Amino acid sequence: MPSAKQLFRYLTTPVNTTTINDNASNTLSQTQPTLDLITKLSLRSMERKILVAVDEGEESKYALSWCLKNVVNQNFMDTIVLLYVKPPQVVYTAVDGTGYLFSTDIIATIDKYKNEVAETVIEKAKKLCKDLQNVEAKVEAGDPRDVICEAAEKMAVDMVVLGSHGYGLIKRAFLGSVSNHCAQNIKRPVLIVKKPKNHSANSTF
């Protein structure tokens, strides 16, 4: 299959007007289907799958909005994959010296709350992508650093977009930086979008 550059050169090469004039409509009718096929193949080669990690923070919302405006090309049918990572399931000790710490009902309530948060985040992200034709959503559980890295490789995405939470040195030492970890371990382009300090939640891009 020809590369996108070769197809572009073919499409932009001037057509011999003498040939068209001599053969009239016959040549045009035979050439047009070929050009249409090459155009479709060219556009297909430019399709991309872009993974965007989303969460409850404004930094994530800004990163997605920035990506939609500056990275996604609707004409080339880019696919956006929205990935939300739920916190990993915590194993609670059922009994200690004072009795029961967590009942199964409480654990079920916590899990239900996590699922509701995930649904809310995904729905808000989908609304931002309302003008796109190809939008996928995935919800996983675990350490965001590991889940995002594994998802990027498994889905063979063309790019990963993350928001930067701007943690200070101390907080980053305890919590770790998801964006830094992904940038160092994902073997694909990683775009980290930092939300400006003076940017409000209701600002337009």
Short mmCIF file of C-alpha atoms in Angstrom, two decimals:
data_model
loop_
_atom_site.label_atom_id
_atom_site.label_comp_id
_atom_site.label_asym_id
_atom_site.label_seq_id
_atom_site.Cartn_x
_atom_site.Cartn_y
_atom_site.Cartn_z
CA MET A 1 0.00 0.00 0.00
CA PRO A 2 1.43 3.43 -0.93
CA SER A 3 2.39 5.78 1.87
CA ALA A 4 0.40 8.92 2.69
CA LYS A 5 3.19 11.06 1.15
CA GLN A 6 3.10 9.10 -2.11
CA LEU A 7 -0.69 9.38 -2.28
CA PHE A 8 -0.51 13.11 -1.59
CA ARG A 9 1.99 13.60 -4.43
CA TYR A 10 -0.23 11.58 -6.76
CA LEU A 11 -3.31 13.61 -5.87
CA THR A 12 -1.53 16.93 -6.24
CA THR A 13 0.24 16.14 -9.54
CA PRO A 14 -1.31 18.23 -12.35
CA VAL A 15 -3.35 16.20 -14.83
CA ASN A 16 -2.39 16.32 -18.51
CA THR A 17 -5.17 18.50 -19.94
CA THR A 18 -4.37 17.36 -23.47
CA THR A 19 -5.22 13.78 -22.59
CA ILE A 20 -8.50 14.84 -21.01
CA ASN A 21 -9.45 16.96 -24.02
CA ASP A 22 -8.57 14.24 -26.52
CA ASN A 23 -10.44 11.46 -24.74
CA ALA A 24 -13.26 13.70 -23.49
CA SER A 25 -15.77 12.21 -21.06
CA ASN A 26 -14.48 8.63 -21.43
CA THR A 27 -11.17 9.43 -19.73
CA LEU A 28 -12.88 11.48 -17.02
CA SER A 29 -15.34 8.71 -16.19
CA GLN A 30 -12.52 6.15 -15.91
CA THR A 31 -10.22 8.41 -13.90
CA GLN A 32 -12.73 9.62 -11.30
CA PRO A 33 -13.33 6.24 -9.55
CA THR A 34 -9.56 5.74 -9.30
CA LEU A 35 -9.09 9.17 -7.73
CA ASP A 36 -11.97 8.53 -5.32
CA LEU A 37 -10.40 5.23 -4.21
CA ILE A 38 -6.98 6.80 -3.72
CA THR A 39 -8.53 9.65 -1.72
CA LYS A 40 -10.31 7.19 0.58
CA LEU A 41 -7.12 5.17 1.07
CA SER A 42 -5.20 8.36 1.80
CA LEU A 43 -7.70 9.51 4.41
CA ARG A 44 -7.77 6.04 5.99
CA SER A 45 -4.00 6.10 6.39
CA MET A 46 -4.35 9.37 8.30
CA GLU A 47 -6.92 8.06 10.80
CA ARG A 48 -5.64 8.13 14.37
CA LYS A 49 -6.72 6.67 17.69
CA ILE A 50 -6.12 9.10 20.56
CA LEU A 51 -6.38 7.96 24.18
CA VAL A 52 -7.42 10.69 26.63
CA ALA A 53 -7.30 9.93 30.35
CA VAL A 54 -10.16 11.63 32.20
CA ASP A 55 -10.94 12.09 35.89
CA GLU A 56 -12.91 14.40 38.18
CA GLY A 57 -10.42 17.27 38.05
CA GLU A 58 -10.55 20.49 36.03
CA GLU A 59 -7.08 19.67 34.72
CA SER A 60 -8.50 16.62 32.95
CA LYS A 61 -11.39 18.62 31.48
CA TYR A 62 -8.99 21.27 30.19
CA ALA A 63 -6.69 18.66 28.64
CA LEU A 64 -9.60 17.04 26.79
CA SER A 65 -10.95 20.38 25.56
CA TRP A 66 -7.49 21.47 24.43
CA CYS A 67 -7.01 18.18 22.62
CA LEU A 68 -10.35 18.51 20.80
CA LYS A 69 -9.44 21.97 19.57
CA ASN A 70 -5.76 21.55 18.76
CA VAL A 71 -5.10 17.85 18.07
CA VAL A 72 -8.22 16.15 16.77
CA ASN A 73 -8.94 16.48 13.07
CA GLN A 74 -12.59 15.73 12.36
CA ASN A 75 -12.01 15.58 8.61
CA PHE A 76 -9.64 12.64 9.03
CA MET A 77 -12.00 10.66 11.27
CA ASP A 78 -9.87 10.55 14.40
CA THR A 79 -11.15 8.28 17.16
CA ILE A 80 -11.11 9.52 20.76
CA VAL A 81 -10.90 6.90 23.50
CA LEU A 82 -11.95 8.25 26.90
CA LEU A 83 -10.36 6.28 29.74
CA TYR A 84 -11.42 6.63 33.36
CA VAL A 85 -9.57 4.66 36.02
CA LYS A 86 -11.40 3.85 39.24
CA PRO A 87 -9.37 3.54 42.46
CA PRO A 88 -8.28 -0.04 43.12
CA GLN A 89 -10.41 -2.20 45.37
CA VAL A 90 -9.16 -1.84 48.93
CA VAL A 91 -9.09 -5.00 50.99
CA TYR A 92 -10.48 -4.14 54.41
CA THR A 93 -9.91 -6.17 57.55
CA ALA A 94 -13.33 -7.45 58.51
CA VAL A 95 -12.65 -7.90 62.21
CA ASP A 96 -10.21 -6.47 64.71
CA GLY A 97 -10.10 -6.28 68.51
CA THR A 98 -13.09 -3.92 68.63
CA GLY A 99 -15.37 -5.83 66.29
CA TYR A 100 -16.42 -5.34 62.68
CA LEU A 101 -14.79 -2.44 60.82
CA PHE A 102 -16.68 -2.64 57.53
CA SER A 103 -19.80 -4.57 56.74
CA THR A 104 -20.53 -5.92 53.28
CA ASP A 105 -23.23 -3.25 52.93
CA ILE A 106 -20.73 -0.46 53.49
CA ILE A 107 -18.29 -1.96 50.99
CA ALA A 108 -21.11 -2.31 48.45
CA THR A 109 -22.06 1.34 49.01
CA ILE A 110 -18.47 2.43 48.39
CA ASP A 111 -18.33 0.42 45.18
CA LYS A 112 -21.65 1.89 44.04
CA TYR A 113 -20.35 5.40 44.65
CA LYS A 114 -17.20 4.67 42.60
CA ASN A 115 -19.32 3.45 39.70
CA GLU A 116 -21.54 6.53 39.86
CA VAL A 117 -18.50 8.81 39.80
CA ALA A 118 -17.12 6.94 36.80
CA GLU A 119 -20.42 7.27 34.91
CA THR A 120 -20.62 11.00 35.68
CA VAL A 121 -17.06 11.68 34.51
CA ILE A 122 -17.54 9.72 31.28
CA GLU A 123 -20.85 11.43 30.51
CA LYS A 124 -19.35 14.90 30.99
CA ALA A 125 -16.41 13.97 28.78
CA LYS A 126 -18.74 12.63 26.07
CA LYS A 127 -20.64 15.94 26.04
CA LEU A 128 -17.40 17.73 25.23
CA CYS A 129 -16.93 15.30 22.32
CA LYS A 130 -20.48 15.71 20.99
CA ASP A 131 -19.28 16.97 17.58
CA LEU A 132 -17.13 13.88 16.95
CA GLN A 133 -18.37 10.77 15.21
CA ASN A 134 -15.93 8.28 16.72
CA VAL A 135 -15.85 8.32 20.52
CA GLU A 136 -15.22 5.30 22.72
CA ALA A 137 -15.33 5.10 26.51
CA LYS A 138 -13.59 2.68 28.84
CA VAL A 139 -13.69 2.33 32.62
CA GLU A 140 -10.96 0.32 34.34
CA ALA A 141 -9.85 -0.12 37.94
CA GLY A 142 -6.37 -0.04 39.41
CA ASP A 143 -3.37 2.22 39.65
CA PRO A 144 -3.87 4.91 36.95
CA ARG A 145 -0.18 4.80 36.04
CA ASP A 146 -0.25 1.11 35.23
CA VAL A 147 -3.74 1.05 33.69
CA ILE A 148 -3.06 3.93 31.27
CA CYS A 149 0.25 2.45 30.16
CA GLU A 150 -1.29 -0.99 29.58
CA ALA A 151 -4.31 0.45 27.74
CA ALA A 152 -2.12 2.54 25.42
CA GLU A 153 -0.12 -0.51 24.36
CA LYS A 154 -3.05 -2.92 24.20
CA MET A 155 -5.13 -0.60 21.99
CA ALA A 156 -2.10 0.47 19.93
CA VAL A 157 -3.14 4.12 20.12
CA ASP A 158 -1.33 6.80 18.14
CA MET A 159 -1.19 9.28 21.03
CA VAL A 160 -1.95 9.59 24.74
CA VAL A 161 -3.24 12.87 26.19
CA LEU A 162 -3.04 13.61 29.92
CA GLY A 163 -3.76 16.58 32.12
CA SER A 164 -1.10 17.78 34.53
CA HIS A 165 -2.27 18.24 38.11
CA GLY A 166 0.73 20.38 38.98
CA TYR A 167 1.63 18.66 42.24
CA GLY A 168 4.40 20.17 44.31
CA LEU A 169 7.57 18.22 45.05
CA ILE A 170 6.37 16.87 48.41
CA LYS A 171 2.92 15.81 47.23
CA ARG A 172 4.39 14.27 44.09
CA ALA A 173 6.82 12.26 46.21
CA PHE A 174 3.92 10.69 48.14
CA LEU A 175 1.32 10.34 45.38
CA GLY A 176 3.57 9.96 42.37
CA SER A 177 2.99 11.73 39.07
CA VAL A 178 0.74 9.83 36.66
CA SER A 179 1.74 12.01 33.72
CA ASN A 180 5.48 11.66 34.36
CA HIS A 181 5.21 7.90 34.79
CA CYS A 182 3.26 7.53 31.54
CA ALA A 183 5.64 9.81 29.63
CA GLN A 184 8.57 7.66 30.71
CA ASN A 185 7.00 4.24 30.17
CA ILE A 186 4.59 4.49 27.23
CA LYS A 187 6.32 3.74 23.94
CA ARG A 188 4.02 6.10 22.04
CA PRO A 189 3.69 9.89 21.82
CA VAL A 190 2.43 11.32 25.13
CA LEU A 191 1.00 14.85 25.28
CA ILE A 192 0.80 16.42 28.76
CA VAL A 193 -1.48 19.46 28.87
CA LYS A 194 -1.02 21.88 31.77
CA LYS A 195 -3.97 24.03 32.76
CA PRO A 196 -3.05 27.74 33.05
CA LYS A 197 -3.38 29.16 36.56
CA ASN A 198 -5.64 31.97 35.39
CA HIS A 199 -7.95 29.66 33.47
CA SER A 200 -11.47 29.36 34.91
CA ALA A 201 -13.75 26.37 34.59
CA ASN A 202 -16.18 28.31 32.36
CA SER A 203 -13.57 29.69 29.98
CA THR A 204 -13.79 28.90 26.29
CA PHE A 205 -10.90 27.55 24.25
#
